[in-house]
Coordinates of C-alpha atoms in Angstrom, one line a residue:
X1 CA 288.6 -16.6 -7.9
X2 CA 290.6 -14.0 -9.3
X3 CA 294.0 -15.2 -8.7
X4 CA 293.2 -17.7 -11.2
X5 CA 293.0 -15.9 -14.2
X6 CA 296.2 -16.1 -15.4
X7 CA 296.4 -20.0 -14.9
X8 CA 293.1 -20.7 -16.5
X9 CA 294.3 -18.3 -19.3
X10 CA 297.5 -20.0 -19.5
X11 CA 295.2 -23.4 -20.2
X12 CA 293.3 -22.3 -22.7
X13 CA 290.3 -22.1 -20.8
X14 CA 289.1 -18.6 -21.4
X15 CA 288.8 -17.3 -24.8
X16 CA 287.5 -14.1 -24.2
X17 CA 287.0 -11.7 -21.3
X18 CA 284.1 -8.9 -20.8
X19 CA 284.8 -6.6 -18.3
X20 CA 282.4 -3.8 -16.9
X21 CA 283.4 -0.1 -16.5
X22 CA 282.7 3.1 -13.5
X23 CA 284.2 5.5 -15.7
X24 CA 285.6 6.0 -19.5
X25 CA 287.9 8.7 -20.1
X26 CA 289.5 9.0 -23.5
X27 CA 292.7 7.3 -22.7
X28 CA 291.4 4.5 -20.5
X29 CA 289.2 2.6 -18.2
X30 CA 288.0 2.9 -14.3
X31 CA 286.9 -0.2 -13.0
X32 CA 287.1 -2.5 -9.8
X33 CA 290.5 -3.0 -8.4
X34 CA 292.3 -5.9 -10.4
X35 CA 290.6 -4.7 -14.0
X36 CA 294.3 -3.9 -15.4
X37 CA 295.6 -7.1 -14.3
X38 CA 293.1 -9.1 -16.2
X39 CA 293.8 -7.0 -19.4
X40 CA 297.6 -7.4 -19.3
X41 CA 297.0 -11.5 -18.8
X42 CA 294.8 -11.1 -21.8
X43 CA 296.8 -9.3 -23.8
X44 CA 300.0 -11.3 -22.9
X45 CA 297.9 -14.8 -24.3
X46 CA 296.3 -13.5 -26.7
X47 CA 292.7 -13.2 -25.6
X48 CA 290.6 -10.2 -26.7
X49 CA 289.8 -7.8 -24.2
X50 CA 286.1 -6.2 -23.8
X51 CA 284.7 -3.3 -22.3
X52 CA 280.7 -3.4 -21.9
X53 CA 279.6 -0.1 -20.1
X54 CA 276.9 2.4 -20.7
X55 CA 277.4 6.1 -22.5
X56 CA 276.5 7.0 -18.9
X57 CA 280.3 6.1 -17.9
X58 CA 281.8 8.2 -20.7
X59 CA 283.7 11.1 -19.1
X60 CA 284.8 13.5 -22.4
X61 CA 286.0 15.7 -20.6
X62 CA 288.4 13.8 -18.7
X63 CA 291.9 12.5 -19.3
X64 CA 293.2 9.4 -17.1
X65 CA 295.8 11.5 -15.0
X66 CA 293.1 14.1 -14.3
X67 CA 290.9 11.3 -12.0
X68 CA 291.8 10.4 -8.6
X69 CA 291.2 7.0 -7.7
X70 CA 289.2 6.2 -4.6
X71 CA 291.3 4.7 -1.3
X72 CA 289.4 2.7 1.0
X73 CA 289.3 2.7 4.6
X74 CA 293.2 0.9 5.4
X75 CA 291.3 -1.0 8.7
X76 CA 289.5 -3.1 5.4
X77 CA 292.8 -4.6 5.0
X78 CA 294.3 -4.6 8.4
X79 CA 291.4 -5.2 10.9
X80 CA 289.4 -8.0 11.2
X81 CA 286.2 -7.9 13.3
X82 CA 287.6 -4.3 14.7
X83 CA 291.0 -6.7 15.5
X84 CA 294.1 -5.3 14.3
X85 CA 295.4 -8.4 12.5
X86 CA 298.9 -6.9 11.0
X87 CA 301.5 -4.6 13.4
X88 CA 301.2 -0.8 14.3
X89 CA 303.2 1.2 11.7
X90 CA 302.3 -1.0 8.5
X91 CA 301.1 1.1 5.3
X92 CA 298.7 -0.2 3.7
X93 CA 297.2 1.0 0.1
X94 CA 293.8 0.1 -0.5
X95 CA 292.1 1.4 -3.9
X96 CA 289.0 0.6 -4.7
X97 CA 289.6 1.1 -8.4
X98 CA 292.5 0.9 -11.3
X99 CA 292.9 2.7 -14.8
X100 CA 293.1 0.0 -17.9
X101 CA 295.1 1.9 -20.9
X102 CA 293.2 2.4 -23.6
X103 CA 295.4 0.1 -25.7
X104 CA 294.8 -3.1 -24.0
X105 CA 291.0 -2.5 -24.4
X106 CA 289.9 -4.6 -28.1
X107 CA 286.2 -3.1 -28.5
X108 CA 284.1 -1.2 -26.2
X109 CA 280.3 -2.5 -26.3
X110 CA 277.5 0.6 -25.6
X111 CA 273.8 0.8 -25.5
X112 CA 274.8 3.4 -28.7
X113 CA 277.1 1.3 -30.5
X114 CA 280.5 -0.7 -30.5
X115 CA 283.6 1.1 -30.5
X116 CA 286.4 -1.0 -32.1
X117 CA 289.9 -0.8 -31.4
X118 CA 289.1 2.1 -29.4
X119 CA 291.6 4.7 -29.2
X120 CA 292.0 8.7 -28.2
X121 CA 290.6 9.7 -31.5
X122 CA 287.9 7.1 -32.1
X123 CA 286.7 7.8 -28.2
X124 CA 286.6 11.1 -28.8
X125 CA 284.8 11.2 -31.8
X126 CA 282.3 8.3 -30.6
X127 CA 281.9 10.8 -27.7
X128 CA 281.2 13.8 -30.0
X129 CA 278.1 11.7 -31.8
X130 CA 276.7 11.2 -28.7
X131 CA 276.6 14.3 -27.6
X132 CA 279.1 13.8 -24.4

């Protein structure tokens, strides 16, 4: 599951991880919820830290603080077959996606190409050749 990464990380027993991506701006990475929790276990043990996405995800135009990431509907977390499962007055924050710096990121892997050590400069660049 994904509460085990950390522990099978810990063990040894991943040696690389290969995330996907909704959106790449040129100081970091949309993806599912839980996406920048992976890359900080990776980084802390060592393990490098992929990006495989398609230039259709590249967002040039775009800086990290400029996106707004998506809430879902709270009753996902406290309702459970339309049954309120947690007491009235409870906040609840449910996104559906989190932002991976840019510097946790090792490579990205494209249909155009691999981006190594991807940074501001090199994304922007990468983008430029593209055409994005």
């Amino acid at each position: 599951t994904d509460g085990m990464v950390g522990y099978t990380m810990s063990k040894g027993l991943i040696r690389k991880v290969i995330v996907g991506a909704d959106r790449i701006v040129v100081d970091g990475v949309f993806n599912k919820i839980g996406t920048y929790t992976i890359a900080i276990a990776a980084k802390h043990h060592n393990i490098p830290f992929y990006v495989a996405a398609p230039i259709s995800t590249f967002d040039p135009s775009r800086t990290a603080e400029s996106v707004k990431i998506e809430e879902r509907d709270p009753k996902e977390v406290t309702h459970i077959l339309n049954v309120r499962i947690v007491p009235k007055g409870v906040d609840v924050l449910n996104p559906a996606f989190d932002l991976t710096p840019i510097n946790l990121v090792d490579a990205i892997i494209t249909d155009r190409g691999i981006i190594h050590r991807p940074d501001q400069e090199s994304l922007s660049k990468f983008m430029e050749g593209i055409g994005r």
